[in-house]
PDB file of C-alpha atoms and ligand atoms in Angstrom:
ATOM      1  CA  MET A  59       0.100   0.181  -0.094  1.00  0.00           C
ATOM      2  CA  PRO A  60       1.197   3.470  -1.322  1.00  0.00           C
ATOM      3  CA  ASP A  61       2.731   5.557   2.400  1.00  0.00           C
ATOM      4  CA  SER A  62      -0.072   8.421   1.411  1.00  0.00           C
ATOM      5  CA  HIS A  63      -2.726   5.629   1.433  1.00  0.00           C
ATOM      6  CA  ALA A  64      -1.813   5.515   5.702  1.00  0.00           C
ATOM      7  CA  ALA A  65      -2.812   9.158   6.090  1.00  0.00           C
ATOM      8  CA  VAL A  66      -6.360   8.777   4.715  1.00  0.00           C
ATOM      9  CA  PRO A  67      -8.546   7.306   7.752  1.00  0.00           C
ATOM     10  CA  VAL A  68     -10.733   4.069   7.234  1.00  0.00           C
ATOM     11  CA  VAL A  69     -13.601   3.025   9.639  1.00  0.00           C
ATOM     12  CA  ALA A  70     -14.622  -0.294   8.649  1.00  0.00           C
ATOM     13  CA  ILE A  71     -18.081  -1.416   9.082  1.00  0.00           C
ATOM     14  CA  ASP A  72     -17.921  -5.540   9.287  1.00  0.00           C
ATOM     15  CA  GLY A  73     -21.431  -7.883   9.801  1.00  0.00           C
ATOM     16  CA  PRO A  74     -23.232 -10.114   8.379  1.00  0.00           C
ATOM     17  CA  ALA A  75     -26.555  -9.932   5.850  1.00  0.00           C
ATOM     18  CA  ALA A  76     -29.313  -7.582   6.613  1.00  0.00           C
ATOM     19  CA  SER A  77     -28.025  -6.160   9.747  1.00  0.00           C
ATOM     20  CA  GLY A  78     -28.109  -2.371   8.745  1.00  0.00           C
ATOM     21  CA  LYS A  79     -24.006  -2.059   9.075  1.00  0.00           C
ATOM     22  CA  GLY A  80     -25.011  -0.186   4.660  1.00  0.00           C
ATOM     23  CA  THR A  81     -27.171   2.178   6.657  1.00  0.00           C
ATOM     24  CA  ILE A  82     -25.627   2.879   9.035  1.00  0.00           C
ATOM     25  CA  ALA A  83     -22.034   3.294   7.398  1.00  0.00           C
ATOM     26  CA  ARG A  84     -23.848   5.253   4.935  1.00  0.00           C
ATOM     27  CA  GLN A  85     -24.850   7.441   7.680  1.00  0.00           C
ATOM     28  CA  VAL A  86     -21.092   7.655   9.235  1.00  0.00           C
ATOM     29  CA  ALA A  87     -19.987   8.240   5.441  1.00  0.00           C
ATOM     30  CA  ALA A  88     -22.168  11.183   5.283  1.00  0.00           C
ATOM     31  CA  ALA A  89     -21.638  13.370   8.429  1.00  0.00           C
ATOM     32  CA  LEU A  90     -18.042  12.960   8.312  1.00  0.00           C
ATOM     33  CA  GLY A  91     -18.337  13.660   4.546  1.00  0.00           C
ATOM     34  CA  TYR A  92     -16.009  10.626   3.909  1.00  0.00           C
ATOM     35  CA  HIS A  93     -16.557   8.375   0.836  1.00  0.00           C
ATOM     36  CA  TYR A  94     -18.370   5.281   1.234  1.00  0.00           C
ATOM     37  CA  LEU A  95     -17.291   1.756  -0.121  1.00  0.00           C
ATOM     38  CA  ASP A  96     -19.889  -1.228  -0.484  1.00  0.00           C
ATOM     39  CA  SER A  97     -17.664  -4.201  -0.782  1.00  0.00           C
ATOM     40  CA  GLY A  98     -20.715  -6.125  -1.132  1.00  0.00           C
ATOM     41  CA  SER A  99     -21.747  -4.812  -4.808  1.00  0.00           C
ATOM     42  CA  LEU A 100     -18.409  -5.859  -6.506  1.00  0.00           C
ATOM     43  CA  TYR A 101     -18.809  -9.392  -5.248  1.00  0.00           C
ATOM     44  CA  ARG A 102     -22.715  -8.734  -6.092  1.00  0.00           C
ATOM     45  CA  LEU A 103     -21.468  -7.592  -9.643  1.00  0.00           C
ATOM     46  CA  VAL A 104     -18.750 -10.841  -9.752  1.00  0.00           C
ATOM     47  CA  ALA A 105     -22.646 -12.777  -9.269  1.00  0.00           C
ATOM     48  CA  HIS A 106     -24.278 -10.958 -11.757  1.00  0.00           C
ATOM     49  CA  GLN A 107     -21.576 -11.308 -14.759  1.00  0.00           C
ATOM     50  CA  ALA A 108     -21.269 -14.977 -13.497  1.00  0.00           C
ATOM     51  CA  LEU A 109     -25.508 -15.325 -14.105  1.00  0.00           C
ATOM     52  CA  ALA A 110     -25.065 -13.429 -17.222  1.00  0.00           C
ATOM     53  CA  THR A 111     -22.391 -15.325 -18.836  1.00  0.00           C
ATOM     54  CA  GLY A 112     -22.962 -18.434 -17.186  1.00  0.00           C
ATOM     55  CA  THR A 113     -19.854 -18.931 -15.555  1.00  0.00           C
ATOM     56  CA  ASP A 114     -19.496 -22.073 -13.318  1.00  0.00           C
ATOM     57  CA  PRO A 115     -19.948 -20.931 -10.324  1.00  0.00           C
ATOM     58  CA  GLY A 116     -16.875 -23.451  -9.300  1.00  0.00           C
ATOM     59  CA  ASP A 117     -14.508 -21.999 -11.069  1.00  0.00           C
ATOM     60  CA  GLY A 118     -12.675 -19.662  -9.445  1.00  0.00           C
ATOM     61  CA  GLU A 119     -10.289 -18.048 -11.633  1.00  0.00           C
ATOM     62  CA  ALA A 120     -12.822 -17.494 -15.027  1.00  0.00           C
ATOM     63  CA  LEU A 121     -14.772 -16.129 -11.855  1.00  0.00           C
ATOM     64  CA  ALA A 122     -11.365 -13.580 -10.666  1.00  0.00           C
ATOM     65  CA  ALA A 123     -11.394 -12.709 -14.737  1.00  0.00           C
ATOM     66  CA  LEU A 124     -14.956 -11.382 -14.833  1.00  0.00           C
ATOM     67  CA  ALA A 125     -14.089  -9.734 -11.560  1.00  0.00           C
ATOM     68  CA  ARG A 126     -10.674  -8.076 -13.066  1.00  0.00           C
ATOM     69  CA  ALA A 127     -12.381  -7.070 -16.646  1.00  0.00           C
ATOM     70  CA  MET A 128     -15.316  -5.187 -14.841  1.00  0.00           C
ATOM     71  CA  VAL A 129     -15.632  -1.972 -15.743  1.00  0.00           C
ATOM     72  CA  VAL A 130     -17.506   0.150 -12.822  1.00  0.00           C
ATOM     73  CA  ARG A 131     -18.972   3.451 -12.561  1.00  0.00           C
ATOM     74  CA  PHE A 132     -20.039   4.151  -8.558  1.00  0.00           C
ATOM     75  CA  ASP A 133     -22.648   7.510  -9.618  1.00  0.00           C
ATOM     76  CA  GLY A 134     -24.592   8.453  -6.022  1.00  0.00           C
ATOM     77  CA  ASP A 135     -26.800   5.652  -4.705  1.00  0.00           C
ATOM     78  CA  ALA A 136     -26.470   4.331  -8.998  1.00  0.00           C
ATOM     79  CA  ILE A 137     -24.209   1.377  -9.957  1.00  0.00           C
ATOM     80  CA  ARG A 138     -22.847   1.106 -13.867  1.00  0.00           C
ATOM     81  CA  LEU A 139     -21.659  -1.922 -14.897  1.00  0.00           C
ATOM     82  CA  ASP A 140     -20.048  -1.290 -18.483  1.00  0.00           C
ATOM     83  CA  GLY A 141     -22.012   1.756 -18.624  1.00  0.00           C
ATOM     84  CA  ALA A 142     -25.920  -0.179 -17.990  1.00  0.00           C
ATOM     85  CA  ASP A 143     -26.989   1.074 -14.488  1.00  0.00           C
ATOM     86  CA  VAL A 144     -27.395  -2.628 -12.077  1.00  0.00           C
ATOM     87  CA  THR A 145     -28.106  -0.920  -9.185  1.00  0.00           C
ATOM     88  CA  GLU A 146     -31.648  -2.835  -9.086  1.00  0.00           C
ATOM     89  CA  ALA A 147     -30.092  -5.902 -10.473  1.00  0.00           C
ATOM     90  CA  LEU A 148     -27.970  -6.543  -7.577  1.00  0.00           C
ATOM     91  CA  ARG A 149     -30.672  -6.776  -5.101  1.00  0.00           C
ATOM     92  CA  ALA A 150     -32.228 -10.445  -6.513  1.00  0.00           C
ATOM     93  CA  GLU A 151     -32.193 -12.919  -4.222  1.00  0.00           C
ATOM     94  CA  ALA A 152     -30.892 -14.844  -6.826  1.00  0.00           C
ATOM     95  CA  VAL A 153     -27.650 -12.152  -7.012  1.00  0.00           C
ATOM     96  CA  SER A 154     -27.510 -12.563  -3.373  1.00  0.00           C
ATOM     97  CA  ALA A 155     -27.272 -16.424  -3.411  1.00  0.00           C
ATOM     98  CA  ALA A 156     -24.658 -16.118  -6.027  1.00  0.00           C
ATOM     99  CA  ALA A 157     -22.532 -13.519  -4.848  1.00  0.00           C
ATOM    100  CA  SER A 158     -21.828 -15.433  -1.120  1.00  0.00           C
ATOM    101  CA  ARG A 159     -20.909 -18.164  -3.465  1.00  0.00           C
ATOM    102  CA  VAL A 160     -18.392 -16.569  -6.169  1.00  0.00           C
ATOM    103  CA  ALA A 161     -17.405 -14.895  -2.172  1.00  0.00           C
ATOM    104  CA  VAL A 162     -15.503 -18.191  -1.400  1.00  0.00           C
ATOM    105  CA  HIS A 163     -13.082 -18.112  -3.872  1.00  0.00           C
ATOM    106  CA  PRO A 164      -9.334 -16.319  -3.325  1.00  0.00           C
ATOM    107  CA  ALA A 165      -8.627 -16.103  -6.628  1.00  0.00           C
ATOM    108  CA  VAL A 166     -12.006 -13.772  -6.520  1.00  0.00           C
ATOM    109  CA  ARG A 167     -11.511 -11.887  -3.431  1.00  0.00           C
ATOM    110  CA  SER A 168      -7.516 -11.295  -4.518  1.00  0.00           C
ATOM    111  CA  ALA A 169      -9.169  -9.945  -7.530  1.00  0.00           C
ATOM    112  CA  LEU A 170     -11.072  -7.465  -6.322  1.00  0.00           C
ATOM    113  CA  LEU A 171      -8.431  -6.803  -3.792  1.00  0.00           C
ATOM    114  CA  GLU A 172      -7.060  -3.624  -4.681  1.00  0.00           C
ATOM    115  CA  ARG A 173     -10.402  -2.037  -6.979  1.00  0.00           C
ATOM    116  CA  GLN A 174     -11.578  -2.022  -2.975  1.00  0.00           C
ATOM    117  CA  ARG A 175      -8.193  -0.161  -1.861  1.00  0.00           C
ATOM    118  CA  GLY A 176      -8.091   2.217  -4.495  1.00  0.00           C
ATOM    119  CA  PHE A 177     -11.621   3.879  -2.610  1.00  0.00           C
ATOM    120  CA  ARG A 178      -9.183   5.066   0.603  1.00  0.00           C
ATOM    121  CA  ARG A 179      -8.823   8.810  -0.583  1.00  0.00           C
ATOM    122  CA  LEU A 180      -9.059  11.801   1.148  1.00  0.00           C
ATOM    123  CA  PRO A 181     -10.579  12.911   3.314  1.00  0.00           C
ATOM    124  CA  GLY A 182     -11.056   9.485   4.625  1.00  0.00           C
ATOM    125  CA  LEU A 183     -13.376   6.531   3.597  1.00  0.00           C
ATOM    126  CA  VAL A 184     -16.171   4.373   5.392  1.00  0.00           C
ATOM    127  CA  ALA A 185     -16.042   1.172   4.086  1.00  0.00           C
ATOM    128  CA  ASP A 186     -18.687  -1.693   4.321  1.00  0.00           C
ATOM    129  CA  GLY A 187     -18.146  -5.891   4.078  1.00  0.00           C
ATOM    130  CA  ARG A 188     -17.469  -8.972   5.322  1.00  0.00           C
ATOM    131  CA  ASP A 189     -13.824  -8.428   5.930  1.00  0.00           C
ATOM    132  CA  MET A 190     -12.743  -4.336   5.501  1.00  0.00           C
ATOM    133  CA  GLY A 191     -11.351  -4.420   9.372  1.00  0.00           C
ATOM    134  CA  THR A 192      -9.612  -7.819   8.925  1.00  0.00           C
ATOM    135  CA  VAL A 193      -8.681  -8.243   5.389  1.00  0.00           C
ATOM    136  CA  VAL A 194      -9.075  -5.142   2.811  1.00  0.00           C
ATOM    137  CA  PHE A 195      -7.595  -2.268   5.638  1.00  0.00           C
ATOM    138  CA  PRO A 196      -6.184  -3.785   8.871  1.00  0.00           C
ATOM    139  CA  ASP A 197      -5.406  -0.664   9.600  1.00  0.00           C
ATOM    140  CA  ALA A 198      -8.528   0.787   9.881  1.00  0.00           C
ATOM    141  CA  ALA A 199      -9.591   2.890  13.330  1.00  0.00           C
ATOM    142  CA  PRO A 200     -12.412   2.282  14.312  1.00  0.00           C
ATOM    143  CA  LYS A 201     -13.697  -0.795  13.237  1.00  0.00           C
ATOM    144  CA  VAL A 202     -16.789  -2.206  14.161  1.00  0.00           C
ATOM    145  CA  PHE A 203     -18.831  -5.171  14.040  1.00  0.00           C
ATOM    146  CA  VAL A 204     -22.585  -4.445  13.375  1.00  0.00           C
ATOM    147  CA  THR A 205     -24.974  -7.886  14.026  1.00  0.00           C
ATOM    148  CA  ALA A 206     -28.441  -8.745  15.216  1.00  0.00           C
ATOM    149  CA  SER A 207     -30.309 -12.338  15.490  1.00  0.00           C
ATOM    150  CA  ALA A 208     -31.093 -13.392  12.515  1.00  0.00           C
ATOM    151  CA  GLU A 209     -35.311 -13.481  13.029  1.00  0.00           C
ATOM    152  CA  GLU A 210     -34.742  -9.422  13.303  1.00  0.00           C
ATOM    153  CA  ARG A 211     -32.769  -9.070   9.792  1.00  0.00           C
ATOM    154  CA  ALA A 212     -35.418 -11.078   8.195  1.00  0.00           C
ATOM    155  CA  ARG A 213     -37.423  -8.713   9.153  1.00  0.00           C
ATOM    156  CA  ARG A 214     -35.371  -6.092   8.578  1.00  0.00           C
ATOM    157  CA  ARG A 215     -34.753  -7.226   4.795  1.00  0.00           C
ATOM    158  CA  ARG A 216     -38.430  -8.168   4.084  1.00  0.00           C
ATOM    159  CA  ARG A 217     -39.465  -4.908   5.102  1.00  0.00           C
ATOM    160  CA  GLN A 218     -36.731  -3.575   2.467  1.00  0.00           C
ATOM    161  CA  LEU A 219     -38.164  -5.894   0.200  1.00  0.00           C
ATOM    162  CA  ALA A 220     -41.689  -4.804   0.619  1.00  0.00           C
ATOM    163  CA  GLU A 221     -40.980  -1.207  -0.239  1.00  0.00           C
ATOM    164  CA  THR A 222     -39.414  -1.793  -3.494  1.00  0.00           C
ATOM    165  CA  GLY A 223     -43.158  -3.943  -4.115  1.00  0.00           C
ATOM    166  CA  ILE A 224     -41.725  -7.725  -3.482  1.00  0.00           C
ATOM    167  CA  ASP A 225     -43.380  -9.613  -1.243  1.00  0.00           C
ATOM    168  CA  VAL A 226     -41.255 -12.606   0.102  1.00  0.00           C
ATOM    169  CA  ASN A 227     -42.322 -14.985   2.543  1.00  0.00           C
ATOM    170  CA  ILE A 228     -40.286 -14.778   6.457  1.00  0.00           C
ATOM    171  CA  GLN A 229     -39.463 -18.031   6.297  1.00  0.00           C
ATOM    172  CA  SER A 230     -37.547 -18.471   3.200  1.00  0.00           C
ATOM    173  CA  LEU A 231     -35.797 -15.102   4.641  1.00  0.00           C
ATOM    174  CA  LEU A 232     -34.792 -16.373   7.217  1.00  0.00           C
ATOM    175  CA  ARG A 233     -33.593 -19.979   5.952  1.00  0.00           C
ATOM    176  CA  ASP A 234     -31.956 -17.356   2.846  1.00  0.00           C
ATOM    177  CA  ILE A 235     -30.060 -15.861   6.136  1.00  0.00           C
ATOM    178  CA  ARG A 236     -29.032 -18.297   7.938  1.00  0.00           C
ATOM    179  CA  GLU A 237     -27.661 -20.067   4.764  1.00  0.00           C
ATOM    180  CA  ARG A 238     -25.396 -16.870   4.021  1.00  0.00           C
ATOM    181  CA  ASP A 239     -24.384 -16.714   7.176  1.00  0.00           C
ATOM    182  CA  GLU A 240     -23.328 -20.132   7.045  1.00  0.00           C
ATOM    183  CA  ARG A 241     -21.406 -20.002   3.839  1.00  0.00           C
ATOM    184  CA  ASP A 242     -19.685 -16.600   5.005  1.00  0.00           C
ATOM    185  CA  ALA A 243     -18.383 -17.776   8.640  1.00  0.00           C
ATOM    186  CA  SER A 244     -17.409 -21.260   7.108  1.00  0.00           C
ATOM    187  CA  ARG A 245     -14.923 -20.118   3.983  1.00  0.00           C
ATOM    188  CA  SER A 246     -11.626 -20.222   4.473  1.00  0.00           C
ATOM    189  CA  ALA A 247     -10.790 -17.308   2.403  1.00  0.00           C
ATOM    190  CA  ALA A 248     -11.439 -14.137   4.765  1.00  0.00           C
ATOM    191  CA  PRO A 249     -14.317 -15.678   6.860  1.00  0.00           C
ATOM    192  CA  LEU A 250     -16.778 -13.065   8.370  1.00  0.00           C
ATOM    193  CA  ARG A 251     -15.580 -12.801  12.083  1.00  0.00           C
ATOM    194  CA  PRO A 252     -14.846  -9.383  13.789  1.00  0.00           C
ATOM    195  CA  ALA A 253     -11.132  -8.461  13.707  1.00  0.00           C
ATOM    196  CA  VAL A 254      -9.374  -8.976  17.037  1.00  0.00           C
ATOM    197  CA  ASP A 255      -9.787  -5.209  17.382  1.00  0.00           C
ATOM    198  CA  ALA A 256     -13.164  -4.445  16.776  1.00  0.00           C
ATOM    199  CA  VAL A 257     -16.380  -3.335  18.451  1.00  0.00           C
ATOM    200  CA  ILE A 258     -19.280  -5.282  18.349  1.00  0.00           C
ATOM    201  CA  LEU A 259     -22.890  -3.324  17.793  1.00  0.00           C
ATOM    202  CA  ASP A 260     -26.180  -5.720  18.504  1.00  0.00           C
ATOM    203  CA  THR A 261     -28.537  -3.293  16.712  1.00  0.00           C
ATOM    204  CA  THR A 262     -31.554  -6.172  17.296  1.00  0.00           C
ATOM    205  CA  ASN A 263     -33.100  -3.528  19.800  1.00  0.00           C
ATOM    206  CA  MET A 264     -31.561  -0.585  18.280  1.00  0.00           C
ATOM    207  CA  ALA A 265     -32.573   1.963  16.071  1.00  0.00           C
ATOM    208  CA  VAL A 266     -30.316   3.339  13.240  1.00  0.00           C
ATOM    209  CA  GLU A 267     -30.295   6.719  14.592  1.00  0.00           C
ATOM    210  CA  ALA A 268     -28.762   5.138  17.819  1.00  0.00           C
ATOM    211  CA  ALA A 269     -25.939   2.764  15.930  1.00  0.00           C
ATOM    212  CA  VAL A 270     -24.822   5.546  13.849  1.00  0.00           C
ATOM    213  CA  ALA A 271     -24.457   8.024  17.351  1.00  0.00           C
ATOM    214  CA  ALA A 272     -22.708   4.691  18.974  1.00  0.00           C
ATOM    215  CA  VAL A 273     -20.183   4.332  15.707  1.00  0.00           C
ATOM    216  CA  LEU A 274     -19.390   7.998  15.731  1.00  0.00           C
ATOM    217  CA  ALA A 275     -19.038   8.125  19.443  1.00  0.00           C
ATOM    218  CA  LEU A 276     -15.933   5.797  18.374  1.00  0.00           C
ATOM    219  CA  ILE A 277     -14.363   8.707  16.223  1.00  0.00           C
ATOM    220  CA  ALA A 278     -11.222  10.849  17.896  1.00  0.00           C
ATOM    221  CA  PRO A 279     -13.248  14.363  17.896  1.00  0.00           C
ATOM    222  CA  ALA A 280     -11.155  16.196  15.886  1.00  0.00           C
ATOM    223  CA  ARG A 281     -12.725  14.309  13.139  1.00  0.00           C
ATOM    224  CA  ARG A 282     -15.962  14.300  13.186  1.00  0.00           C
TER     225      ARG A 282
HETATM  226  O1  C5P B1433     -22.974  -7.001   1.710  1.00  0.00           O
HETATM  227  P1  C5P B1433     -23.696  -7.671   0.770  1.00  0.00           P
HETATM  228  O2  C5P B1433     -25.219  -8.404   0.943  1.00  0.00           O
HETATM  229  O3  C5P B1433     -24.185  -7.110  -0.155  1.00  0.00           O
HETATM  230  O4  C5P B1433     -22.693  -8.962   0.386  1.00  0.00           O
HETATM  231  C1  C5P B1433     -22.910  -9.782  -0.542  1.00  0.00           C
HETATM  232  C2  C5P B1433     -21.909 -10.992  -0.342  1.00  0.00           C
HETATM  233  O5  C5P B1433     -21.204 -10.920  -1.199  1.00  0.00           O
HETATM  234  C3  C5P B1433     -22.022 -11.701   1.146  1.00  0.00           C
HETATM  235  O6  C5P B1433     -22.828 -12.369   1.458  1.00  0.00           O
HETATM  236  C4  C5P B1433     -20.632 -12.375   0.798  1.00  0.00           C
HETATM  237  O7  C5P B1433     -20.789 -13.307   0.698  1.00  0.00           O
HETATM  238  C5  C5P B1433     -19.396 -11.299   0.040  1.00  0.00           C
HETATM  239  N1  C5P B1433     -18.893 -10.338   0.683  1.00  0.00           N
HETATM  240  C6  C5P B1433     -18.002 -10.830   0.737  1.00  0.00           C
HETATM  241  N2  C5P B1433     -16.639 -10.040   1.223  1.00  0.00           N
HETATM  242  C7  C5P B1433     -17.492  -8.638   1.279  1.00  0.00           C
HETATM  243  C8  C5P B1433     -18.815  -8.197   1.668  1.00  0.00           C
HETATM  244  C9  C5P B1433     -19.251  -8.960   0.918  1.00  0.00           C
HETATM  245  O8  C5P B1433     -17.328 -11.801   0.883  1.00  0.00           O
HETATM  246  N3  C5P B1433     -15.997  -7.428   1.692  1.00  0.00           N
END
């Protein structure tokens, strides 16, 4: 990592699916005036490409080639892949499931590593994912691990989908969330787990505003 990068502060916000970390991370970034990295969207983009091209989800090298070739532009909240707006397509449950499958491959993870580090620019970065504090930005401070019970996360995902007009059975969401947790936590490359120096934030019974305030309180006053 170039020296200049070390001078750019990074706040790492990791945690399981639908824990609320994305909402919290975006609001923390806005409060600090920092850039924001939604690293999950990069894995979703690879999954989207794999589904579109019929690439074998077990072929790590072929998936890594897709990851390296993607021309991605983050335009506010919109995500463009090779010029096309794929923001909505990336949220589909099929893409979510495929993303956690492509993410098990070390070749895919290393193909995305420098792309993620490229988001580290002044005045600072809030990075959201699974391995921001453990692998991608090991010198991040603070590191926060956001979690919530699987049932609460399924309820949140259901509410989120309902807002976009999609009605999904809560039991099937709960099953998907548990399967994804299991796959993310048991993989050998960068498994989902808190960094040793992470602060655990359980948001099961916490409103978003309180969670954002809790993260901001961990940041040195001079940076807030
Ligand atoms: O955060 P999001 O649900 O969009 O991530 C989709 C999938 O991408 C996760 O289930 C996980 O398998 C993978 N992922 C990852 N490392 C990250 C971010 C996401 O492995 N830093």
